[in-house]
Coordinates of C-alpha atoms in Angstrom, one line a residue:
M1 CA 0.0 0.0 0.0
P2 CA 1.3 3.5 -0.7
P3 CA 2.1 5.6 2.4
T4 CA -0.6 7.9 3.8
L5 CA 0.4 11.5 3.0
T6 CA 0.0 14.6 5.1
L7 CA 0.4 18.4 4.4
K8 CA 3.9 19.7 4.8
S9 CA 4.3 21.6 8.1
G10 CA 3.8 25.3 7.8
T11 CA 2.5 25.3 4.3
S12 CA -1.3 25.5 4.7
W13 CA -3.3 28.3 3.0
E14 CA -4.0 29.7 6.5
D15 CA -0.3 29.8 7.2
A16 CA 0.4 31.6 4.0
W17 CA -2.5 34.0 4.5
Q18 CA -1.4 34.9 8.0
R19 CA 2.1 35.6 6.7
C20 CA 0.7 38.0 4.1
L21 CA -1.2 39.9 6.8
T22 CA 2.1 40.2 8.7
V23 CA 4.3 41.2 5.8
A24 CA 1.9 43.6 4.0
P25 CA -1.0 44.5 6.3
E26 CA -1.8 47.6 4.1
A27 CA -2.8 45.3 1.2
F28 CA -4.6 42.4 3.0
R29 CA -7.7 42.5 5.2
D30 CA -8.9 39.7 7.4
D31 CA -10.7 37.9 4.5
R32 CA -9.8 39.7 1.3
V33 CA -7.1 41.5 -0.7
L34 CA -7.4 45.1 -1.7
N35 CA -7.1 47.0 -5.0
L36 CA -4.3 49.5 -5.4
W37 CA -5.0 52.7 -7.2
N38 CA -4.4 56.4 -6.8
A39 CA -1.3 55.4 -4.7
A40 CA -3.5 53.9 -2.0
W41 CA -5.0 50.5 -1.1
Q42 CA -8.7 50.6 -1.7
P43 CA -11.3 48.4 0.0
D44 CA -13.6 48.6 -3.0
G45 CA -14.8 46.0 -5.5
R46 CA -16.9 42.9 -5.0
A47 CA -14.8 40.0 -3.7
L48 CA -15.7 36.8 -5.4
P49 CA -15.3 33.4 -3.7
A50 CA -12.5 31.3 -5.0
V51 CA -11.0 27.9 -4.3
S52 CA -7.5 26.5 -4.8
P53 CA -7.1 24.0 -7.7
V54 CA -4.8 22.0 -5.4
D55 CA -7.5 20.5 -3.2
G56 CA -10.5 22.8 -3.2
T57 CA -9.4 24.9 -0.2
P58 CA -11.1 28.3 -0.1
V59 CA -8.7 31.1 -1.0
A60 CA -8.9 34.8 -1.6
G61 CA -10.9 35.8 -4.7
P62 CA -10.3 38.9 -6.9
P63 CA -12.1 42.1 -5.7
R64 CA -13.8 43.0 -9.0
L65 CA -14.1 46.7 -9.8
D66 CA -16.9 48.2 -11.9
R67 CA -16.2 50.1 -15.1
A68 CA -16.5 53.6 -13.5
T69 CA -14.0 52.9 -10.7
A70 CA -11.6 51.4 -13.2
R71 CA -11.7 54.6 -15.2
Q72 CA -10.9 56.6 -12.1
A73 CA -7.9 54.3 -11.4
V74 CA -6.6 54.8 -14.9
R75 CA -6.9 58.6 -14.7
A76 CA -5.0 58.5 -11.4
A77 CA -2.3 56.3 -13.0
L78 CA -1.8 59.0 -15.7
D79 CA -1.1 61.5 -12.9
Q80 CA 1.5 59.1 -11.4
H81 CA 3.0 58.6 -14.9
R82 CA 3.4 62.4 -15.5
A83 CA 5.4 62.6 -12.3
W84 CA 7.4 59.4 -12.5
R85 CA 8.6 60.0 -16.1
H86 CA 10.6 63.0 -14.8
V87 CA 12.2 61.0 -11.9
P88 CA 16.0 60.7 -12.7
L89 CA 17.1 57.3 -13.9
P90 CA 19.4 56.7 -10.9
E91 CA 16.5 57.1 -8.5
R92 CA 14.3 54.8 -10.6
R93 CA 17.0 52.2 -10.7
A94 CA 17.5 52.4 -6.9
R95 CA 13.8 52.0 -6.2
V96 CA 13.4 49.0 -8.6
A97 CA 16.6 47.4 -7.0
A98 CA 15.1 47.9 -3.5
T99 CA 11.9 46.2 -4.7
L100 CA 13.9 43.2 -6.0
D101 CA 15.6 42.9 -2.6
A102 CA 12.2 42.9 -0.9
L103 CA 10.9 40.2 -3.4
A104 CA 14.0 38.1 -2.7
E105 CA 13.4 38.4 1.1
H106 CA 9.9 37.1 0.7
R107 CA 10.6 34.7 -2.1
D108 CA 9.4 31.6 -0.3
L109 CA 6.1 33.2 0.7
L110 CA 5.5 34.3 -2.9
A111 CA 6.2 30.8 -4.1
L112 CA 3.9 29.2 -1.6
L113 CA 1.1 31.5 -2.7
L114 CA 1.7 30.4 -6.3
V115 CA 1.4 26.7 -5.2
W116 CA -2.0 27.3 -3.6
E117 CA -3.4 29.8 -6.1
I118 CA -2.4 28.2 -9.4
G119 CA -1.2 24.7 -8.5
K120 CA 2.5 25.0 -9.3
P121 CA 4.8 22.4 -7.8
W122 CA 7.3 24.0 -5.4
R123 CA 10.3 23.7 -7.7
L124 CA 8.4 25.5 -10.5
A125 CA 6.9 28.1 -8.2
C126 CA 10.3 29.0 -6.9
A127 CA 11.6 29.2 -10.4
D128 CA 8.9 31.6 -11.4
V129 CA 9.8 34.0 -8.6
D130 CA 13.5 33.6 -9.1
R131 CA 13.3 34.3 -12.9
A132 CA 11.4 37.5 -12.2
I133 CA 14.0 38.8 -9.7
D134 CA 17.0 37.7 -11.7
G135 CA 15.6 38.9 -15.0
V136 CA 14.8 42.4 -13.7
R137 CA 18.3 42.7 -12.1
W138 CA 19.7 42.2 -15.6
Y139 CA 17.8 45.3 -16.8
V140 CA 18.8 47.3 -13.7
D141 CA 22.4 46.7 -14.5
G142 CA 22.1 47.5 -18.2
I143 CA 19.3 50.1 -18.4
D144 CA 21.5 53.1 -19.2
T145 CA 22.5 51.9 -22.6
M146 CA 19.0 50.7 -23.5
L147 CA 17.5 54.1 -22.7
E148 CA 20.0 56.2 -24.7
G149 CA 18.0 58.5 -27.0
R150 CA 14.7 57.2 -25.7
A151 CA 11.9 58.7 -23.5
P152 CA 8.9 57.2 -21.6
L153 CA 5.6 56.9 -23.3
D154 CA 2.9 59.6 -23.0
G155 CA 0.8 57.5 -20.7
P156 CA 1.1 54.4 -18.4
V157 CA 1.5 50.8 -19.7
S158 CA -1.6 48.6 -19.2
N159 CA -0.9 45.0 -18.5
I160 CA -3.4 42.1 -18.9
A161 CA -1.8 38.7 -18.5
S162 CA -2.9 35.1 -18.0
W163 CA -2.6 33.4 -14.7
N164 CA 0.2 30.9 -15.4
Y165 CA 3.3 33.1 -14.8
P166 CA 2.4 35.9 -12.4
M167 CA 6.0 36.7 -11.4
S168 CA 8.3 35.8 -14.3
V169 CA 6.1 37.4 -16.9
L170 CA 3.8 39.9 -15.3
V171 CA 5.8 41.3 -12.4
H172 CA 8.9 41.2 -14.5
A173 CA 7.2 43.3 -17.2
L174 CA 5.8 45.8 -14.6
L175 CA 9.2 46.5 -13.1
V176 CA 11.0 46.8 -16.4
Q177 CA 8.3 49.2 -17.7
A178 CA 8.6 51.3 -14.5
L179 CA 12.4 51.2 -14.7
A180 CA 12.0 52.7 -18.3
G181 CA 10.1 55.6 -16.9
N182 CA 6.4 54.6 -17.1
A183 CA 3.7 54.2 -14.5
V184 CA 2.2 50.7 -14.8
V185 CA -1.3 49.3 -14.5
A186 CA -2.1 45.6 -14.1
K187 CA -5.3 43.6 -14.0
T188 CA -5.1 40.5 -11.8
P189 CA -5.9 37.3 -13.8
T190 CA -9.4 36.1 -13.2
D191 CA -8.4 32.5 -12.7
G192 CA -5.7 32.8 -10.0
G193 CA -2.7 34.6 -8.6
V194 CA -4.3 37.5 -6.9
A195 CA -2.7 37.1 -3.5
C196 CA 0.8 36.6 -5.0
L197 CA 0.4 39.7 -7.2
T198 CA -1.0 41.7 -4.3
L199 CA 2.0 40.9 -2.1
A200 CA 4.5 41.6 -4.9
T201 CA 2.7 44.9 -5.7
A202 CA 2.7 45.9 -2.1
L203 CA 6.5 45.5 -1.9
A204 CA 6.9 47.6 -5.0
A205 CA 4.6 50.3 -3.9
R206 CA 6.5 50.7 -0.6
E207 CA 9.6 51.6 -2.7
G208 CA 7.6 54.3 -4.6
I209 CA 7.0 52.3 -7.8
P210 CA 4.0 53.9 -9.5
V211 CA 1.9 50.7 -9.8
T212 CA -1.9 50.2 -10.1
L213 CA -3.4 46.8 -9.4
V214 CA -7.0 46.2 -10.1
S215 CA -9.4 43.2 -10.5
G216 CA -12.4 42.7 -12.6
S217 CA -13.8 40.9 -15.7
G218 CA -12.1 41.6 -19.0
G219 CA -15.4 42.8 -20.5
E220 CA -16.1 45.2 -17.7
L221 CA -12.6 46.7 -17.5
S222 CA -11.5 46.7 -21.2
E223 CA -12.9 50.1 -21.8
A224 CA -10.5 51.5 -19.1
L225 CA -7.5 49.2 -19.5
V226 CA -7.4 49.0 -23.3
R227 CA -9.4 51.9 -24.9
A228 CA -8.8 54.7 -22.4
P229 CA -6.9 57.6 -24.1
E230 CA -4.7 57.8 -21.0
I231 CA -3.1 54.4 -21.7
G232 CA 0.2 54.7 -23.6
C233 CA 0.6 51.0 -24.4
V234 CA -1.3 47.7 -23.9
S235 CA 0.6 44.6 -23.0
F236 CA -1.5 41.4 -23.3
V237 CA -0.7 37.7 -22.7
G238 CA -3.5 35.2 -23.2
G239 CA -5.7 33.3 -25.7
R240 CA -6.5 34.2 -29.3
D241 CA -10.2 34.9 -28.7
T242 CA -9.6 37.6 -26.1
G243 CA -6.5 38.8 -27.8
A244 CA -8.4 39.3 -31.1
A245 CA -10.8 41.7 -29.3
V246 CA -7.8 43.6 -27.8
A247 CA -6.1 43.7 -31.1
T248 CA -9.2 45.2 -32.8
A249 CA -9.4 47.9 -30.1
V250 CA -5.7 48.9 -30.2
A251 CA -5.7 48.9 -34.0
D252 CA -8.7 51.2 -34.1
L253 CA -7.0 53.6 -31.7
G254 CA -3.5 53.3 -33.2
K255 CA -2.2 52.5 -29.7
R256 CA 1.2 50.9 -28.9
H257 CA 0.7 47.3 -28.2
I258 CA 2.3 44.0 -27.3
L259 CA -0.1 41.0 -27.7
E260 CA 1.3 37.5 -27.0
Q261 CA -1.3 34.9 -28.0
E262 CA -1.5 31.2 -28.1
G263 CA -0.4 28.9 -30.9
L264 CA 0.0 25.2 -31.3
N265 CA 3.7 24.6 -30.7
T266 CA 4.9 21.5 -32.6
W267 CA 7.8 19.0 -32.4
G268 CA 8.7 17.4 -35.7
I269 CA 10.5 14.1 -36.1
W270 CA 12.1 13.4 -39.5
N271 CA 15.1 11.1 -40.5
Y272 CA 16.1 11.0 -36.8
S273 CA 17.9 8.4 -34.6
G274 CA 18.7 10.2 -31.3
W275 CA 16.0 8.4 -29.3
D276 CA 17.8 8.4 -25.9
A277 CA 18.1 12.2 -26.0
L278 CA 14.5 12.5 -26.9
G279 CA 13.3 10.2 -24.2
A280 CA 15.2 12.2 -21.6
L281 CA 13.4 15.4 -22.7
I282 CA 9.8 14.0 -22.7
P283 CA 9.2 14.4 -18.9
K284 CA 10.6 17.9 -18.9
L285 CA 8.1 18.9 -21.6
F286 CA 5.3 18.1 -19.1
D287 CA 6.5 20.7 -16.6
Y288 CA 3.5 22.4 -15.0
G289 CA 1.1 20.1 -16.9
K290 CA 2.0 21.9 -20.2
Q291 CA 0.2 25.0 -18.9
R292 CA 2.6 27.5 -20.5
C293 CA 2.8 29.3 -23.8
T294 CA 5.9 27.5 -24.9
A295 CA 4.7 23.9 -24.2
Y296 CA 4.8 21.3 -26.9
P297 CA 1.5 19.4 -27.1
R298 CA 1.9 18.1 -30.7
F299 CA 4.4 15.6 -32.2
V300 CA 4.5 15.3 -35.9
V301 CA 6.3 12.0 -36.6
Q302 CA 7.6 10.4 -39.8
R303 CA 5.5 7.3 -40.2
S304 CA 8.4 5.0 -40.8
L305 CA 9.9 6.1 -37.4
F306 CA 6.7 5.7 -35.4
D307 CA 7.8 2.4 -33.7
A308 CA 11.1 3.8 -32.6
F309 CA 9.4 7.0 -31.4
L310 CA 7.0 5.1 -29.3
A311 CA 9.8 3.0 -27.8
A312 CA 11.4 6.2 -26.6
Y313 CA 8.2 8.2 -25.7
L314 CA 6.1 5.7 -23.8
P315 CA 8.6 4.7 -21.1
A316 CA 9.4 8.3 -20.5
V317 CA 5.8 9.5 -20.2
R318 CA 5.2 6.7 -17.7
T319 CA 7.7 8.2 -15.3
L320 CA 5.7 11.4 -14.7
R321 CA 5.1 12.4 -11.1
I322 CA 1.7 14.0 -10.4
G323 CA -0.1 15.0 -7.2
H324 CA -0.8 17.5 -4.4
P325 CA 2.3 19.9 -4.5
L326 CA 2.4 20.0 -0.7
A327 CA 1.7 16.3 0.2
V328 CA 4.5 14.5 2.1
E329 CA 5.0 11.4 4.1
H330 CA 6.2 13.2 7.2
P331 CA 5.4 16.9 8.1
D332 CA 9.0 18.0 8.0
D333 CA 9.9 16.2 4.7
P334 CA 11.2 18.2 1.8
Y335 CA 8.7 19.4 -0.8
P336 CA 7.7 16.6 -3.1
A337 CA 9.4 16.4 -6.5
L338 CA 6.6 16.6 -9.0
D339 CA 6.3 17.2 -12.7
F340 CA 2.9 18.8 -12.2
G341 CA -0.1 19.1 -10.0
P342 CA -3.6 20.2 -10.9
V343 CA -4.7 22.3 -13.9
I344 CA -6.0 25.7 -13.2
N345 CA -9.5 24.7 -12.1
A346 CA -12.0 21.9 -12.2
A347 CA -13.8 23.4 -15.2
K348 CA -10.6 23.2 -17.2
A349 CA -10.1 19.6 -16.1
K350 CA -13.6 18.7 -17.3
E351 CA -13.1 20.5 -20.6
L352 CA -9.9 18.5 -21.2
D353 CA -11.5 15.2 -20.2
D354 CA -14.4 15.9 -22.5
Q355 CA -12.2 16.9 -25.4
V356 CA -10.2 13.7 -25.0
A357 CA -13.3 11.5 -24.8
E358 CA -14.8 13.2 -27.9
A359 CA -11.6 12.8 -29.9
I360 CA -11.5 9.1 -29.1
D361 CA -15.1 8.7 -29.9
R362 CA -14.4 10.2 -33.3
G363 CA -11.4 8.0 -34.1
A364 CA -8.3 9.1 -32.2
V365 CA -6.3 6.2 -30.8
P366 CA -5.3 6.4 -27.1
L367 CA -1.7 5.4 -26.7
H368 CA -1.2 6.3 -23.1
R369 CA -3.4 7.4 -20.2
G370 CA -2.2 7.9 -16.6
T371 CA -4.2 6.6 -13.7
P372 CA -5.2 8.4 -10.4
S373 CA -3.7 5.5 -8.4
D374 CA -0.3 6.6 -9.6
A375 CA -0.7 10.1 -8.2
R376 CA 0.2 11.5 -4.7
F377 CA -2.9 12.8 -2.9
L378 CA -4.0 13.5 0.6
P379 CA -6.6 11.2 2.0
G380 CA -10.0 12.2 0.8
Q381 CA -8.9 15.4 -0.9
D382 CA -10.8 17.1 -3.7
T383 CA -9.1 16.0 -7.0
S384 CA -11.5 17.6 -9.4
A385 CA -8.9 19.8 -11.0
Y386 CA -6.4 17.1 -11.7
V387 CA -5.9 15.6 -15.2
Q388 CA -3.8 12.5 -15.8
P389 CA -1.4 12.7 -18.8
V390 CA -3.0 11.5 -22.0
T391 CA -1.5 10.8 -25.4
L392 CA -3.7 10.4 -28.5
L393 CA -2.7 9.3 -32.0
N394 CA -4.3 11.2 -35.0
P395 CA -7.0 13.4 -33.3
P396 CA -9.8 14.0 -35.8
R397 CA -9.8 17.3 -37.6
S398 CA -13.2 18.2 -36.0
S399 CA -11.5 18.1 -32.5
P400 CA -10.1 21.2 -30.9
L401 CA -7.1 18.9 -30.0
H402 CA -6.2 18.8 -33.7
H403 CA -5.7 22.6 -34.3
A404 CA -5.6 24.4 -30.9
E405 CA -3.3 24.4 -27.8
P406 CA -5.0 22.2 -25.1
F407 CA -3.2 24.0 -22.2
G408 CA -3.0 20.8 -20.2
P409 CA -1.2 17.5 -20.1
V410 CA -2.5 16.1 -23.4
D411 CA -0.2 15.1 -26.2
T412 CA -1.3 14.4 -29.7
I413 CA 0.7 12.7 -32.4
V414 CA 0.2 13.1 -36.2
L415 CA 1.9 10.7 -38.6
V416 CA 3.2 12.0 -42.0
D417 CA 4.9 10.5 -45.0
T418 CA 6.4 13.5 -46.9
E419 CA 8.3 16.7 -46.0
A420 CA 5.3 18.7 -47.3
E421 CA 3.0 16.8 -45.0
L422 CA 5.4 17.4 -42.1
L423 CA 5.5 21.2 -42.6
A424 CA 1.7 21.4 -43.1
A425 CA 1.1 19.5 -39.9
M426 CA 3.6 21.6 -38.0
N427 CA 1.9 24.8 -39.2
A428 CA -1.6 23.7 -38.3
S429 CA -2.4 26.8 -36.1
N430 CA -1.3 29.5 -38.5
G431 CA 1.7 30.6 -36.4
A432 CA 3.3 29.6 -33.1
L433 CA 5.7 30.9 -30.5
V434 CA 8.2 28.0 -30.6
A435 CA 8.8 24.8 -32.6
T436 CA 11.4 22.1 -32.7
L437 CA 12.6 19.8 -35.5
S438 CA 14.5 16.6 -34.6
T439 CA 16.5 15.4 -37.6
D440 CA 20.0 13.9 -37.8
E441 CA 21.3 16.0 -40.6
R442 CA 21.9 19.7 -40.1
A443 CA 21.4 20.4 -43.8
T444 CA 17.8 18.9 -43.5
F445 CA 17.1 21.2 -40.6
D446 CA 18.4 24.3 -42.4
R447 CA 16.3 23.5 -45.4
L448 CA 13.0 22.8 -43.6
A449 CA 13.2 25.2 -40.6
P450 CA 12.6 28.4 -42.6
H451 CA 9.2 27.0 -43.6
I452 CA 8.0 26.4 -40.0
R453 CA 5.8 29.3 -38.8
A454 CA 7.3 29.8 -35.4
F455 CA 9.3 32.6 -33.8
K456 CA 11.9 30.3 -32.3
I457 CA 12.9 26.9 -33.8
G458 CA 15.1 24.4 -32.0
H459 CA 17.2 21.7 -33.6
G460 CA 16.4 18.7 -31.5
V461 CA 16.0 20.8 -28.3
P462 CA 13.0 22.7 -26.8
R463 CA 12.9 26.5 -27.1
S464 CA 11.6 28.8 -24.4
R465 CA 10.4 32.3 -23.9
G466 CA 13.9 33.2 -22.8
D467 CA 15.5 35.5 -20.3
R468 CA 17.6 38.7 -20.2
D469 CA 18.9 39.4 -23.7
E470 CA 17.0 36.7 -25.6
L471 CA 14.3 38.1 -27.9
F472 CA 10.8 36.8 -27.9
G473 CA 7.8 37.1 -30.2
G474 CA 5.5 35.0 -32.3
F475 CA 4.7 34.1 -35.9
G476 CA 1.4 34.6 -37.6
A477 CA -1.7 34.8 -35.3
S478 CA 0.4 33.9 -32.2
W479 CA 1.6 37.5 -31.8
R480 CA 0.6 41.0 -32.7
G481 CA 2.5 44.2 -32.1
A482 CA 6.0 44.8 -30.7
F483 CA 8.4 41.9 -29.9
V484 CA 10.0 41.8 -26.4
G485 CA 13.0 40.3 -24.7
G486 CA 16.3 42.0 -24.1
E487 CA 16.4 45.6 -25.2
L488 CA 13.3 45.1 -27.3
L489 CA 11.2 45.1 -24.1
V490 CA 12.5 48.6 -23.3
R491 CA 12.1 49.8 -26.9
A492 CA 8.5 48.6 -26.9
V493 CA 7.6 50.8 -23.9
T494 CA 9.6 53.9 -24.7
R495 CA 9.7 56.4 -27.6
G496 CA 12.7 56.7 -29.9
P497 CA 13.3 58.6 -33.1
A498 CA 10.2 59.9 -34.9
D499 CA 10.7 57.5 -37.8
E500 CA 11.4 54.4 -35.7
R501 CA 9.8 51.1 -36.8
L502 CA 9.6 48.8 -33.8
P503 CA 10.5 45.1 -34.4
G504 CA 7.3 43.1 -34.2
N505 CA 4.4 41.5 -36.0
F506 CA 2.2 44.2 -37.5
P507 CA -0.5 44.1 -40.3
D508 CA 1.9 45.8 -42.8
R509 CA 5.2 44.3 -41.8
R510 CA 7.2 41.8 -39.7
L511 CA 10.5 42.9 -38.4
T512 CA 12.8 40.9 -36.1
R513 CA 15.4 43.6 -35.5

């Protein structure tokens, strides 16, 4: 019998919440978080109930503002922006550096909040916080050169981001934007991360960073956060449906924008023999249950290599470790080493299960399916947000799993016979953020890679969003507006020469440099 597990000592949601009340009492009330606007923590908004995907524990929900209050918050952010843009760079740098020191001091609490709010295993939660801190430090050290001949925008930067990387994507962007001379506005993701973002924002606000943090539905707040004339730039990370509405709004207004959207990232296998290397990579590709923009949910495999592919893939996928991110055998044991825990909520878990069932009903072949008995759970815990890893061969074209990113631990495999079929299958979603082609001959990679519609393409290795000086963007419908990463993030949120053409993906051009 497997051992009976218990919650790791000192890691309950109540433990984390009490620590938040102690560290940032200005931002947390007994039972809710506050919104931050007009340089003050405001007890407004209707707080919605929320539960952790980890085990259904009640957690803090987002205090949703109405449209009128959001407009007031944006107007106040413009006042902050007009003052902050004149603060000398050495002072801005010092305040951002002090914020990073505070984030580092409370790193473990921020990570624990990520575990409870969005279900990240401890290793990945810590990595999210660390990447935010280390990434912004790189900008603090090199910002002088990046800002030569540039000035802040005319209004604050509005940030609307998905829930999966609150620190290394959203907080990272906020602090770099402020370092460049802009006030910043952020909407908390609807699906999770509000307490982590509130704590991080409180630490930044104490150092004088002009940040606004509000909660609410996208439809209710879009008029203020996207269309308001006060906004100098819109930065969005999320799905294509919501991103398309944002893109239409910013295009109509001619507003500066950075819109990172989903795409079906694919991994092609053609004339390949390095199966041991591929097998070692498979478990890593399931980190956080593939709930990230650079996950690889689709393998496009040369039919004649399918048996060898399965011989490498199936043993690797069977090693995946899944379960409650805080469940241990003894209260003082180290955090469990897991590949992933729950997906973001029970509704997403049901959606994925339904899509898998429908795909199989319409002809997909199930090659692998994990079982709950292999997972690590607490006795009697709610497991409704957990999805066991699934691998399907040839999902039908009518299935969303054929053409869209599942954002969960579901792999699909498509078999092809020709190079033309390989490229067509790898380009199924009209643009992606990353792709990989595993092939033995470099000449084959060099010949085929230019025809793969992805921003970054790896030769037998996965590509990622990148850190520090690595550029990031998307191809086709996966990205609209200015590219980011390295100095391009600073250029995207500042003004340069009057005739400047920002690198990015725009209706009339695509520039990478």
